[in-house]
Coordinates of C-alpha atoms in Angstrom, one line a residue:
Chain A
M1 CA -98.9 197.7 -70.0
M2 CA -102.7 198.3 -70.0
M3 CA -103.6 198.0 -73.6
K4 CA -102.8 195.7 -76.5
N5 CA -100.4 196.9 -79.0
N6 CA -101.5 197.8 -82.5
T7 CA -99.5 196.2 -85.3
F8 CA -97.2 198.3 -87.4
E9 CA -99.5 197.4 -90.3
E10 CA -102.5 198.9 -88.6
I11 CA -100.6 202.1 -87.8
A12 CA -99.2 202.2 -91.3
E13 CA -102.7 202.2 -92.6
V14 CA -103.8 205.0 -90.3
L15 CA -100.8 207.1 -91.6
A16 CA -101.6 206.2 -95.2
S17 CA -105.0 207.7 -94.9
A18 CA -103.8 210.9 -93.4
G19 CA -102.8 214.0 -95.4
K20 CA -101.1 216.0 -92.6
V21 CA -99.1 214.5 -89.8
L22 CA -97.3 216.2 -86.8
I23 CA -94.6 214.3 -85.0
F24 CA -93.9 215.0 -81.3
P25 CA -90.5 214.0 -79.8
H26 CA -90.1 214.5 -76.0
I27 CA -88.5 217.7 -74.5
N28 CA -84.7 217.7 -74.1
A29 CA -84.8 215.3 -77.0
D30 CA -81.9 212.8 -77.3
G31 CA -80.6 211.0 -80.4
D32 CA -83.4 208.4 -80.3
A33 CA -86.2 210.9 -80.0
I34 CA -84.9 213.1 -82.8
G35 CA -83.6 210.2 -85.0
S36 CA -86.9 208.4 -84.8
S37 CA -88.8 211.6 -85.5
A38 CA -86.6 212.5 -88.5
A39 CA -86.8 209.0 -90.0
L40 CA -90.6 208.9 -89.7
C41 CA -91.0 212.5 -91.0
R42 CA -88.9 211.7 -94.1
A43 CA -90.8 208.5 -94.8
L44 CA -94.2 210.3 -94.6
R45 CA -93.0 213.1 -96.8
S46 CA -91.8 210.5 -99.3
L47 CA -95.4 209.3 -99.5
G48 CA -96.5 212.9 -100.3
K49 CA -97.8 213.7 -96.8
E50 CA -97.4 217.1 -95.3
C51 CA -95.3 216.4 -92.2
Y52 CA -93.4 218.3 -89.6
I53 CA -91.6 217.5 -86.3
L54 CA -93.0 219.9 -83.7
I55 CA -90.6 220.9 -81.0
E56 CA -90.7 223.2 -78.0
D57 CA -87.0 223.5 -77.1
E58 CA -83.7 223.7 -79.0
I59 CA -82.2 220.6 -80.5
A60 CA -78.9 219.6 -79.0
G61 CA -75.9 220.7 -81.0
N62 CA -74.8 217.2 -81.8
L63 CA -78.2 216.3 -83.2
K64 CA -78.7 219.3 -85.5
F65 CA -77.3 217.3 -88.5
L66 CA -80.5 215.2 -88.3
D67 CA -82.7 218.2 -88.9
D68 CA -82.9 219.5 -92.5
G69 CA -86.1 221.5 -92.7
L70 CA -87.9 218.8 -90.7
T71 CA -88.6 220.6 -87.4
T72 CA -90.6 223.6 -86.5
S73 CA -91.6 225.2 -83.2
D74 CA -94.6 226.9 -84.8
T75 CA -97.8 225.2 -83.5
G76 CA -99.7 227.0 -86.2
V77 CA -97.8 225.1 -89.0
M78 CA -100.8 222.9 -89.7
K79 CA -103.9 221.3 -88.4
A80 CA -102.9 217.7 -88.4
D81 CA -105.0 214.7 -89.2
V82 CA -102.8 212.5 -87.1
S83 CA -100.5 213.4 -84.1
V84 CA -97.7 210.9 -83.5
C85 CA -95.6 211.0 -80.3
V86 CA -92.3 209.1 -80.5
D87 CA -90.0 207.9 -77.7
C88 CA -92.4 209.1 -75.1
G89 CA -95.8 207.9 -73.8
E90 CA -97.4 210.7 -71.9
T91 CA -98.3 214.3 -72.6
G92 CA -96.1 215.5 -69.7
R93 CA -93.1 214.7 -71.9
F94 CA -94.2 217.5 -74.3
P95 CA -96.0 219.9 -72.0
L96 CA -96.1 223.0 -74.1
R97 CA -97.4 220.9 -77.1
A98 CA -99.9 218.7 -75.2
E99 CA -102.9 220.7 -76.4
K100 CA -101.7 220.8 -80.0
F101 CA -101.1 217.0 -79.8
A102 CA -104.7 216.4 -78.6
E103 CA -106.1 218.6 -81.4
A104 CA -105.7 215.9 -84.0
P105 CA -108.7 213.5 -84.4
V106 CA -106.3 210.5 -84.3
T107 CA -103.2 210.1 -82.1
V108 CA -100.5 207.5 -82.3
C109 CA -97.8 206.5 -79.8
I110 CA -94.5 204.7 -80.8
D111 CA -92.4 204.1 -77.8
H112 CA -90.1 201.7 -76.0
H113 CA -90.4 203.0 -72.4
E114 CA -91.8 200.6 -69.9
T115 CA -93.7 203.5 -68.2
S116 CA -95.6 204.3 -71.3
K117 CA -99.4 204.3 -70.8
G118 CA -100.7 203.6 -74.3
F119 CA -102.8 206.8 -74.1
C120 CA -103.3 207.3 -77.8
T121 CA -105.8 206.0 -80.3
Y122 CA -103.2 203.7 -81.7
N123 CA -100.2 202.5 -79.7
H124 CA -97.1 200.4 -80.3
I125 CA -95.0 200.2 -77.1
D126 CA -92.3 197.6 -76.9
P127 CA -90.1 197.9 -73.8
D128 CA -87.8 195.2 -75.2
A129 CA -86.7 197.3 -78.1
A130 CA -83.3 198.9 -77.5
A131 CA -84.4 202.1 -79.2
T132 CA -87.7 203.6 -80.5
A133 CA -85.7 204.0 -83.8
Q134 CA -86.0 200.2 -84.1
L135 CA -89.8 200.4 -84.0
V136 CA -89.8 203.3 -86.4
F137 CA -87.6 201.2 -88.8
R138 CA -90.2 198.4 -88.7
L139 CA -93.1 200.9 -89.1
I140 CA -91.5 202.5 -92.2
K141 CA -91.1 199.1 -93.7
A142 CA -94.8 198.4 -93.0
M143 CA -95.6 201.6 -94.7
G144 CA -94.0 200.2 -97.8
V145 CA -91.4 202.9 -97.9
E146 CA -87.8 202.0 -99.0
I147 CA -85.4 203.3 -96.4
D148 CA -83.1 205.8 -98.0
K149 CA -79.7 207.1 -96.7
A150 CA -81.1 210.0 -94.7
M151 CA -83.8 207.8 -93.1
G152 CA -81.2 205.1 -92.4
E153 CA -78.8 207.5 -90.8
A154 CA -81.6 208.9 -88.6
V155 CA -82.5 205.4 -87.4
F156 CA -78.9 204.6 -86.9
A157 CA -78.5 207.8 -84.8
G158 CA -81.3 206.6 -82.5
I159 CA -79.8 203.2 -82.1
L160 CA -76.3 204.5 -81.4
T161 CA -77.6 206.8 -78.8
D162 CA -79.9 204.5 -76.8
T163 CA -77.5 201.5 -76.9
G164 CA -74.4 203.5 -76.1
S165 CA -72.9 202.4 -79.4
F166 CA -74.1 198.8 -79.0
R167 CA -72.6 198.5 -75.5
Y168 CA -75.5 198.6 -73.2
S169 CA -77.4 195.5 -72.1
N170 CA -80.5 196.6 -73.9
T171 CA -78.8 195.9 -77.2
Q172 CA -80.4 192.9 -79.0
K173 CA -79.7 190.6 -81.8
E174 CA -82.4 192.6 -83.6
T175 CA -80.5 195.8 -83.1
H176 CA -77.5 194.4 -85.0
L177 CA -79.8 192.9 -87.7
I178 CA -81.3 196.3 -88.3
A179 CA -77.9 198.0 -88.3
A180 CA -76.8 195.5 -90.9
E181 CA -79.8 196.3 -93.1
L182 CA -79.2 200.0 -92.8
Y183 CA -75.8 199.5 -94.5
D184 CA -77.8 198.5 -97.6
S185 CA -79.3 202.1 -97.6
G186 CA -75.8 203.5 -98.0
I187 CA -75.6 205.1 -94.5
D188 CA -72.3 206.7 -93.5
A189 CA -72.3 205.0 -90.1
A190 CA -69.0 206.4 -89.0
G191 CA -70.1 209.9 -90.0
V192 CA -73.2 209.6 -87.8
A193 CA -71.1 208.3 -84.9
Q194 CA -68.8 211.2 -85.3
E195 CA -71.7 213.7 -85.2
I196 CA -73.3 212.0 -82.2
F197 CA -70.2 211.3 -80.1
E198 CA -67.6 213.8 -81.3
T199 CA -69.4 217.1 -80.9
V200 CA -68.4 217.8 -77.3
R201 CA -68.2 221.4 -76.0
I202 CA -64.7 222.3 -74.8
E203 CA -66.4 223.4 -71.5
R204 CA -67.5 219.9 -71.0
L205 CA -64.0 218.5 -71.1
L206 CA -62.9 221.2 -68.7
V207 CA -65.5 220.6 -66.1
E208 CA -65.0 216.8 -66.4
N209 CA -61.4 217.4 -65.6
R210 CA -62.2 219.5 -62.6
A211 CA -64.6 216.9 -61.3
V212 CA -62.2 214.0 -61.8
E213 CA -59.6 216.0 -59.8
T214 CA -61.8 215.9 -56.7
M215 CA -61.7 212.0 -56.7
V216 CA -61.3 210.2 -53.4
T217 CA -61.0 206.5 -53.3
L218 CA -62.1 204.1 -50.5
H219 CA -61.8 200.4 -49.8
G220 CA -58.5 200.1 -51.7
G221 CA -59.9 201.6 -54.9
K222 CA -63.1 199.6 -55.0
A223 CA -65.1 202.8 -54.3
V224 CA -64.6 206.2 -55.8
L225 CA -66.3 209.5 -54.9
A226 CA -66.1 212.9 -56.7
Y227 CA -68.1 216.1 -56.9
V228 CA -68.8 219.2 -58.9
T229 CA -69.7 222.6 -57.5
Q230 CA -71.5 225.6 -58.9
E231 CA -68.1 227.4 -58.8
M232 CA -66.6 224.8 -61.1
L233 CA -69.4 225.3 -63.5
R234 CA -68.9 229.1 -63.4
E235 CA -65.1 228.8 -63.9
T236 CA -65.3 226.4 -66.8
G237 CA -68.5 227.8 -68.4
A238 CA -70.1 224.3 -68.5
T239 CA -73.6 223.4 -67.6
M240 CA -74.6 220.8 -65.0
D241 CA -75.9 218.6 -67.9
E242 CA -72.3 218.4 -69.2
T243 CA -71.2 216.5 -66.1
E244 CA -73.6 213.6 -66.8
G245 CA -70.7 211.5 -68.1
V246 CA -68.5 211.8 -65.1
V247 CA -70.1 209.1 -63.0
G248 CA -69.5 206.7 -65.9
Q249 CA -65.9 207.8 -66.1
L250 CA -65.5 207.1 -62.4
R251 CA -67.0 203.7 -62.8
S252 CA -64.8 202.9 -65.8
I253 CA -61.7 202.9 -63.5
A254 CA -60.1 199.4 -63.2
G255 CA -61.0 197.8 -59.9
V256 CA -63.8 200.3 -59.1
E257 CA -67.1 198.6 -58.1
L258 CA -68.9 201.7 -56.8
A259 CA -68.8 205.2 -58.2
V260 CA -70.4 208.1 -56.4
F261 CA -70.8 211.6 -57.9
L262 CA -72.2 214.6 -56.0
K263 CA -73.6 217.5 -58.0
E264 CA -74.2 220.9 -56.3
Y265 CA -77.3 222.1 -58.0
A266 CA -77.8 224.9 -55.4
P267 CA -76.0 225.7 -52.1
E268 CA -78.1 223.2 -50.2
E269 CA -79.4 220.9 -53.0
I270 CA -76.9 218.1 -53.7
K271 CA -77.9 215.4 -56.2
V272 CA -76.0 212.2 -55.7
S273 CA -75.5 209.7 -58.6
L274 CA -74.6 206.1 -57.9
R275 CA -73.3 203.5 -60.3
S276 CA -72.0 200.0 -59.6
K277 CA -70.4 197.4 -61.9
K278 CA -71.2 193.9 -60.6
Y279 CA -72.4 193.4 -57.1
V280 CA -73.2 196.5 -55.1
D281 CA -76.9 197.2 -55.0
V282 CA -77.1 201.0 -55.3
A283 CA -80.9 201.0 -55.2
K284 CA -80.5 199.9 -51.6
F285 CA -77.9 202.5 -51.0
S286 CA -80.1 205.2 -52.5
S287 CA -83.2 204.1 -50.6
D288 CA -81.3 204.6 -47.3
F289 CA -81.2 208.3 -48.4
N290 CA -84.8 208.3 -49.6
G291 CA -83.8 208.0 -53.2
G292 CA -84.7 205.6 -56.0
G293 CA -83.3 203.7 -58.9
H294 CA -82.0 200.4 -60.1
E295 CA -79.4 197.9 -58.8
R296 CA -76.6 199.4 -60.9
A297 CA -77.7 203.0 -61.3
A298 CA -79.5 205.1 -58.7
G299 CA -79.6 208.5 -57.1
F300 CA -80.9 210.7 -54.3
T301 CA -80.8 214.3 -53.1
L302 CA -79.3 215.8 -49.9
R303 CA -80.4 219.1 -48.5
C304 CA -77.2 220.4 -47.0
P305 CA -73.9 222.0 -48.1
I306 CA -71.7 220.1 -50.5
A307 CA -68.9 219.5 -48.0
E308 CA -71.4 218.1 -45.5
A309 CA -73.0 215.9 -48.2
F310 CA -69.7 214.6 -49.3
D311 CA -68.7 213.7 -45.7
R312 CA -72.1 212.0 -45.1
V313 CA -71.8 209.9 -48.2
K314 CA -68.2 209.1 -47.6
E315 CA -69.0 207.9 -44.1
Y316 CA -71.8 205.7 -45.5
V317 CA -69.6 204.2 -48.2
S318 CA -66.7 203.6 -45.6
A319 CA -69.1 201.5 -43.5
M320 CA -70.6 199.4 -46.4
P321 CA -70.1 195.8 -45.4
E322 CA -70.3 194.5 -49.0
M323 CA -67.2 196.7 -49.9
K324 CA -64.9 195.2 -47.3
Chain B
M1 CA -51.0 191.3 -101.6
M2 CA -48.6 188.9 -103.3
M3 CA -50.3 185.6 -102.9
K4 CA -53.7 184.1 -103.4
N5 CA -55.7 183.6 -100.2
N6 CA -56.4 180.1 -99.0
T7 CA -60.0 179.4 -98.3
F8 CA -61.2 178.9 -94.7
E9 CA -62.1 175.3 -95.7
E10 CA -58.5 174.6 -96.8
I11 CA -57.2 176.1 -93.5
A12 CA -59.8 174.2 -91.5
E13 CA -58.6 171.0 -93.1
V14 CA -55.0 171.8 -92.2
L15 CA -56.0 172.4 -88.6
A16 CA -58.1 169.2 -88.6
S17 CA -55.1 167.1 -89.4
A18 CA -53.0 168.6 -86.7
G19 CA -52.6 167.3 -83.2
K20 CA -50.8 170.2 -81.6
V21 CA -51.3 173.9 -82.5
L22 CA -49.6 177.0 -81.2
I23 CA -51.3 180.4 -81.8
F24 CA -49.2 183.6 -82.1
P25 CA -50.8 187.0 -81.4
H26 CA -48.7 190.1 -82.0
I27 CA -46.7 191.8 -79.2
N28 CA -48.6 194.5 -77.3
A29 CA -51.7 192.6 -78.2
D30 CA -55.0 194.4 -78.4
G31 CA -58.5 193.0 -78.1
D32 CA -58.6 191.8 -81.6
A33 CA -55.3 189.9 -81.3
I34 CA -56.2 188.3 -78.0
G35 CA -59.9 187.8 -78.8
S36 CA -59.1 186.1 -82.2
S37 CA -56.5 183.9 -80.5
A38 CA -58.7 183.0 -77.6
A39 CA -61.7 182.1 -79.9
L40 CA -59.5 179.9 -82.2
C41 CA -57.7 178.3 -79.3
R42 CA -61.0 177.3 -77.7
A43 CA -62.4 176.0 -81.0
L44 CA -59.3 173.8 -81.5
R45 CA -59.5 172.5 -78.0
S46 CA -63.1 171.6 -78.5
L47 CA -61.9 169.4 -81.3
G48 CA -59.6 167.6 -79.0
K49 CA -56.4 169.4 -80.2
E50 CA -53.7 170.4 -77.8
C51 CA -53.5 174.1 -78.2
Y52 CA -52.0 177.2 -76.5
I53 CA -51.6 180.9 -77.2
L54 CA -47.9 181.6 -77.0
I55 CA -47.2 185.2 -75.8
E56 CA -44.0 187.1 -75.0
D57 CA -45.3 190.0 -73.0
E58 CA -48.0 190.6 -70.5
I59 CA -51.7 190.8 -71.5
A60 CA -53.3 194.2 -71.0
G61 CA -55.4 194.4 -67.8
N62 CA -58.6 194.9 -69.6
L63 CA -58.1 191.8 -71.8
K64 CA -57.2 189.3 -69.0
F65 CA -60.8 188.2 -68.8
L66 CA -60.3 186.5 -72.2
D67 CA -57.5 184.3 -70.9
D68 CA -58.5 181.3 -68.9
G69 CA -55.6 178.9 -69.1
L70 CA -55.3 179.6 -72.8
T71 CA -52.0 181.5 -72.8
T72 CA -48.4 180.5 -72.0
S73 CA -45.1 182.2 -72.3
D74 CA -43.2 178.9 -72.1
T75 CA -41.8 178.2 -75.6
G76 CA -41.2 174.6 -74.4
V77 CA -44.9 174.0 -73.9
M78 CA -45.1 171.8 -77.0
K79 CA -43.6 171.1 -80.4
A80 CA -46.5 172.2 -82.7
D81 CA -47.6 170.6 -85.9
V82 CA -49.0 173.9 -87.0
S83 CA -48.1 177.5 -86.0
V84 CA -50.9 180.1 -86.5
C85 CA -50.3 183.8 -86.4
V86 CA -53.3 186.0 -86.0
D87 CA -53.9 189.7 -86.5
C88 CA -50.3 190.1 -87.8
G89 CA -48.5 189.0 -90.9
E90 CA -44.7 189.2 -90.3
T91 CA -42.4 187.7 -87.7
G92 CA -41.3 191.1 -86.6
R93 CA -44.6 191.4 -84.8
F94 CA -43.6 188.5 -82.5
P95 CA -39.8 188.9 -82.5
L96 CA -39.0 186.7 -79.4
R97 CA -41.2 183.9 -80.8
A98 CA -40.2 184.0 -84.4
E99 CA -37.9 181.0 -84.2
K100 CA -40.5 179.0 -82.3
F101 CA -43.1 180.0 -85.0
A102 CA -40.9 178.7 -87.8
E103 CA -40.2 175.4 -86.0
A104 CA -43.6 174.0 -87.0
P105 CA -43.7 172.1 -90.3
V106 CA -46.8 174.0 -91.4
T107 CA -47.6 177.7 -90.7
V108 CA -50.9 179.6 -91.1
C109 CA -51.6 183.4 -91.2
I110 CA -55.0 184.9 -90.4
D111 CA -54.9 188.6 -90.7
H112 CA -56.7 191.8 -91.9
H113 CA -53.7 194.1 -92.2
E114 CA -53.0 195.5 -95.7
T115 CA -49.3 195.3 -95.0
S116 CA -49.5 191.5 -94.4
K117 CA -47.1 189.6 -96.7
G118 CA -48.7 186.2 -96.8
F119 CA -45.4 184.6 -95.6
C120 CA -46.9 181.4 -94.3
T121 CA -47.7 178.0 -95.8
Y122 CA -51.4 178.9 -95.7
N123 CA -52.7 182.5 -95.6
H124 CA -56.0 184.2 -95.3
I125 CA -55.5 187.9 -95.4
D126 CA -58.6 190.2 -95.9
P127 CA -57.9 193.9 -95.5
D128 CA -61.7 194.6 -95.9
A129 CA -62.5 192.7 -92.7
A130 CA -63.0 195.2 -89.8
A131 CA -61.4 192.8 -87.4
T132 CA -59.3 189.6 -87.6
A133 CA -62.0 188.2 -85.2
Q134 CA -64.4 188.2 -88.1
L135 CA -62.1 186.0 -90.1
V136 CA -61.6 183.7 -87.1
F137 CA -65.4 183.5 -86.8
R138 CA -65.7 182.3 -90.4
L139 CA -62.8 179.9 -89.9
I140 CA -64.3 178.3 -86.8
K141 CA -67.5 177.8 -88.7
A142 CA -65.6 176.2 -91.5
M143 CA -64.0 173.9 -88.9
G144 CA -67.5 172.7 -88.1
V145 CA -67.3 173.9 -84.5
E146 CA -70.4 175.4 -82.9
I147 CA -69.5 178.8 -81.5
D148 CA -70.1 178.7 -77.7
K149 CA -70.5 181.6 -75.3
A150 CA -66.8 181.9 -74.5
M151 CA -65.7 181.7 -78.2
G152 CA -68.5 184.2 -79.0
E153 CA -67.4 186.7 -76.4
A154 CA -63.8 186.5 -77.6
V155 CA -64.9 187.2 -81.2
F156 CA -67.1 190.0 -79.9
A157 CA -64.1 191.5 -78.0
G158 CA -62.1 191.5 -81.2
I159 CA -64.8 193.3 -83.1
L160 CA -65.5 195.8 -80.4
T161 CA -61.9 196.8 -80.2
D162 CA -61.1 197.1 -83.8
T163 CA -64.3 198.9 -84.8
G164 CA -64.3 201.3 -81.8
S165 CA -67.6 199.7 -80.8
F166 CA -69.0 199.8 -84.3
R167 CA -68.1 203.4 -84.8
Y168 CA -65.1 203.4 -87.1
S169 CA -65.5 203.5 -90.9
N170 CA -64.0 200.0 -91.2
T171 CA -67.3 198.6 -89.7
Q172 CA -69.2 196.6 -92.3
K173 CA -72.6 195.1 -92.8
E174 CA -70.9 191.8 -92.2
T175 CA -69.6 193.0 -88.8
H176 CA -73.2 193.6 -87.6
L177 CA -74.4 190.3 -89.1
I178 CA -71.7 188.4 -87.2
A179 CA -72.5 190.4 -84.0
A180 CA -76.1 189.4 -84.4
E181 CA -75.2 185.7 -84.8
L182 CA -73.0 185.9 -81.7
Y183 CA -76.1 186.7 -79.7
D184 CA -77.3 183.2 -80.5
S185 CA -74.3 181.8 -78.6
G186 CA -75.6 183.6 -75.5
I187 CA -72.8 186.1 -75.2
D188 CA -72.9 188.8 -72.5
A189 CA -72.2 191.6 -75.0
A190 CA -72.6 194.4 -72.4
G191 CA -70.3 192.5 -70.0
V192 CA -67.6 192.2 -72.7
A193 CA -67.9 195.9 -73.5
Q194 CA -67.6 196.7 -69.8
E195 CA -64.4 194.7 -69.5
I196 CA -62.9 196.2 -72.6
F197 CA -63.9 199.8 -72.1
E198 CA -64.4 200.1 -68.4
T199 CA -61.2 198.9 -67.0
V200 CA -59.2 202.1 -67.1
R201 CA -56.3 202.7 -64.8
I202 CA -56.8 205.7 -62.5
E203 CA -53.4 206.9 -63.7
R204 CA -54.7 207.1 -67.2
L205 CA -57.6 209.4 -66.2
L206 CA -55.1 211.6 -64.3
V207 CA -52.6 211.9 -67.2
E208 CA -55.5 212.6 -69.7
N209 CA -56.5 215.4 -67.5
R210 CA -53.1 216.9 -67.4
A211 CA -52.7 216.7 -71.1
V212 CA -56.1 218.3 -71.8
E213 CA -55.1 221.1 -69.5
T214 CA -52.3 222.1 -71.9
M215 CA -54.8 222.7 -74.6
V216 CA -54.3 225.7 -76.9
T217 CA -56.9 226.5 -79.6
L218 CA -56.2 228.2 -83.0
H219 CA -58.3 229.5 -85.8
G220 CA -61.3 230.2 -83.5
G221 CA -61.4 226.7 -82.2
K222 CA -61.0 224.8 -85.4
A223 CA -57.6 223.6 -84.4
V224 CA -56.5 222.4 -81.0
L225 CA -53.0 221.5 -79.8
A226 CA -51.9 219.8 -76.6
Y227 CA -49.0 217.9 -75.2
V228 CA -47.8 215.4 -72.6
T229 CA -44.3 215.4 -71.0
Q230 CA -42.2 212.8 -69.2
E231 CA -42.8 214.9 -66.0
M232 CA -46.6 214.5 -66.3
L233 CA -46.1 210.7 -66.7
R234 CA -43.9 210.6 -63.6
E235 CA -46.3 212.7 -61.6
T236 CA -49.4 210.7 -62.5
G237 CA -47.7 207.3 -62.6
A238 CA -49.2 206.7 -66.1
T239 CA -47.4 205.2 -69.1
M240 CA -47.1 206.9 -72.5
D241 CA -49.5 204.2 -73.9
E242 CA -52.2 205.6 -71.6
T243 CA -52.2 208.9 -73.5
E244 CA -53.3 207.2 -76.7
G245 CA -56.9 208.4 -76.3
V246 CA -56.1 212.0 -75.8
V247 CA -55.9 213.0 -79.5
G248 CA -59.3 211.5 -80.0
Q249 CA -60.7 213.5 -77.0
L250 CA -59.2 216.6 -78.6
R251 CA -60.8 215.8 -82.0
S252 CA -64.2 215.2 -80.3
I253 CA -64.5 218.8 -79.3
A254 CA -67.4 220.6 -81.1
G255 CA -66.0 222.7 -84.0
V256 CA -62.6 221.1 -84.0
E257 CA -61.4 220.0 -87.4
L258 CA -57.7 219.4 -86.6
A259 CA -56.3 217.9 -83.4
V260 CA -52.6 217.8 -82.7
F261 CA -51.0 216.0 -79.8
L262 CA -47.3 216.1 -78.9
K263 CA -45.8 213.3 -76.8
E264 CA -42.4 213.7 -75.2
Y265 CA -40.9 210.2 -75.4
A266 CA -37.4 211.5 -74.5
P267 CA -35.9 215.0 -74.0
E268 CA -35.4 215.5 -77.7
E269 CA -37.8 212.9 -79.2
I270 CA -41.3 214.3 -79.7
K271 CA -43.9 212.2 -81.4
V272 CA -46.7 214.2 -82.9
S273 CA -50.1 212.7 -83.5
L274 CA -52.5 214.4 -86.0
R275 CA -56.2 213.8 -86.4
S276 CA -58.8 215.6 -88.6
K277 CA -62.5 215.3 -88.9
K278 CA -63.6 216.2 -92.4
Y279 CA -61.4 218.2 -94.7
V280 CA -57.8 218.7 -93.4
D281 CA -55.4 216.3 -95.1
V282 CA -53.1 215.4 -92.2
A283 CA -51.0 213.0 -94.4
K284 CA -49.9 216.1 -96.2
F285 CA -49.2 217.9 -92.9
S286 CA -47.2 214.9 -91.7
S287 CA -45.2 214.6 -94.8
D288 CA -44.1 218.2 -94.5
F289 CA -42.3 216.9 -91.3
N290 CA -41.1 213.7 -92.9
G291 CA -43.8 211.7 -91.3
G292 CA -46.5 209.3 -92.7
G293 CA -50.1 208.3 -92.3
H294 CA -53.5 208.7 -93.7
E295 CA -55.8 211.6 -94.6
R296 CA -57.5 211.7 -91.2
A297 CA -54.8 210.2 -89.0
A298 CA -51.1 210.7 -89.3
G299 CA -48.0 211.4 -87.3
F300 CA -44.3 212.4 -87.3
T301 CA -41.3 212.7 -85.0
L302 CA -39.4 215.9 -84.1
R303 CA -35.9 215.8 -82.6
C304 CA -35.9 218.8 -80.4
P305 CA -37.2 219.9 -76.9
I306 CA -40.9 219.7 -76.4
A307 CA -41.3 223.6 -76.1
E308 CA -39.6 224.1 -79.4
A309 CA -41.6 221.3 -81.0
F310 CA -44.8 222.8 -79.7
D311 CA -43.9 226.2 -81.1
R312 CA -42.9 224.8 -84.5
V313 CA -46.1 222.8 -84.9
K314 CA -48.2 225.7 -83.7
E315 CA -46.6 228.0 -86.2
Y316 CA -47.3 225.5 -89.0
V317 CA -50.9 225.2 -88.0
S318 CA -51.4 228.9 -87.7
A319 CA -50.3 229.3 -91.3
M320 CA -52.4 226.5 -92.7
P321 CA -54.4 228.1 -95.5
E322 CA -57.2 225.4 -95.3
M323 CA -57.9 226.4 -91.7
K324 CA -58.6 230.0 -92.4

């Protein structure tokens, strides 16, 4: 990180002196982006500020419960005194709103991504925070606002999303302490969880099934490969986005160390997702195919038909010495 | 509940004066039964007690990581001064060990089931606790034992299991406060979550697929019905237990209010599971078929072939006025 963080108190003061605030979540917003934005928007309105969440694409179906007159896609809605971007740290994450963002005399960034550049007038970027919603929770308290049920549920939605319901390794002691405090605001935690995790399109279940059916195991079940084709998407009516959970399903199989999932984006454009549980370095695997990623989650693209891609990857996995 | 609870301090004193302790989780033990037992067993051993978890059936594959020389199925392992049953409150839940349990001069029950009868010399039954592991956590502290990593991970496993990873409505503020404290013991929370939730037999995925393929929707997608047959189990190699997640999958579909899942246990023994999201009272549904349950989760048994059972249930759902 290049710059020093501003404190929540400093940012709270900036917001206190503003009359009109626009909040900018990133495109293809997830539960943390929308949850953080919604909590902050409600807090600012409770202080009498005019405030909107400005979006440029549709909110995902399972997040619509967080929006109750908070969002707008009308860039003419106001001339803001302060623009706040949440859960993102560069204008490329809200491309169609970048100009509008810069229009405000003061800008603020609240984010937890390591890659965030601190490009605003005021910045609070904490890569240790499991969710941006945790930072927004602290900011709202610094603003002197009492967290109500709706704000609490928005914060909880952000935390649930980014920690995979408190399962991912980014989850901190602080995450649970905040969750505990949110119960004091009267949140319906189970209701939020149901909205976030139990609003699955039927087409998604169908395409997941089709993908799992293609499963091939290697090394006595320690490696598993599967794929999805454009034809399967057509037949089930699902989108490629809806196959994002498949590689996790493959990895969840008992005894599986390495899960490989091939996605046919176009006839000769195959994206390969890699996941491992404990010891296989998939970043190394990926880099052998000019891809990138982390030790336990990585990916690359192959420019060939799906059948050929599948064979090439299968051959590579078969020969991996660490799987033997 | 018939009797007054003993305090954790009273029970800690009883355990302090014992030399040999046997712990009894219920049959078909889940993560809370095994996690609670493992944490308590480790705590007692750390005090120099001779202690074992006595079991009568095999531990589920995804819970084996909690056992590290703690369990035995040898009833001759010791003559205990104190028998402790955890996560259950009647001898019918450990039938083959009931006699052994009663052999100890003092018995203790730690449980969170409403149906628990308080049948032991000392009892602490708290139906408000999301998991028995929460009670064991408090008991261990009352014993003056510092929770170490292994104990903490066992408690966390219990909580994760019984709260569905902090998603179910039984989750309390207290649940998160305990989870936060467990981080101080150095637990690998993500590792525990991976063991609990990412150790799925491949046969389970296959039978889930087969069951989801039978899906029929009614009332424009507000109701969904599916079934599993003995033939599907044979063909996939799965057990009936491994279909327990299907009704939840069905309910998770966007727009679904009522999920119905029929399980062919025998040619004329069909168990029907019902789940609803928000407004359908499935206890009422179930009682119309002489079954039982709660507003959002209930079930009943039909004594007829699966095809006939499916038709009868489908007809009932089609006619439900609250779905129209």
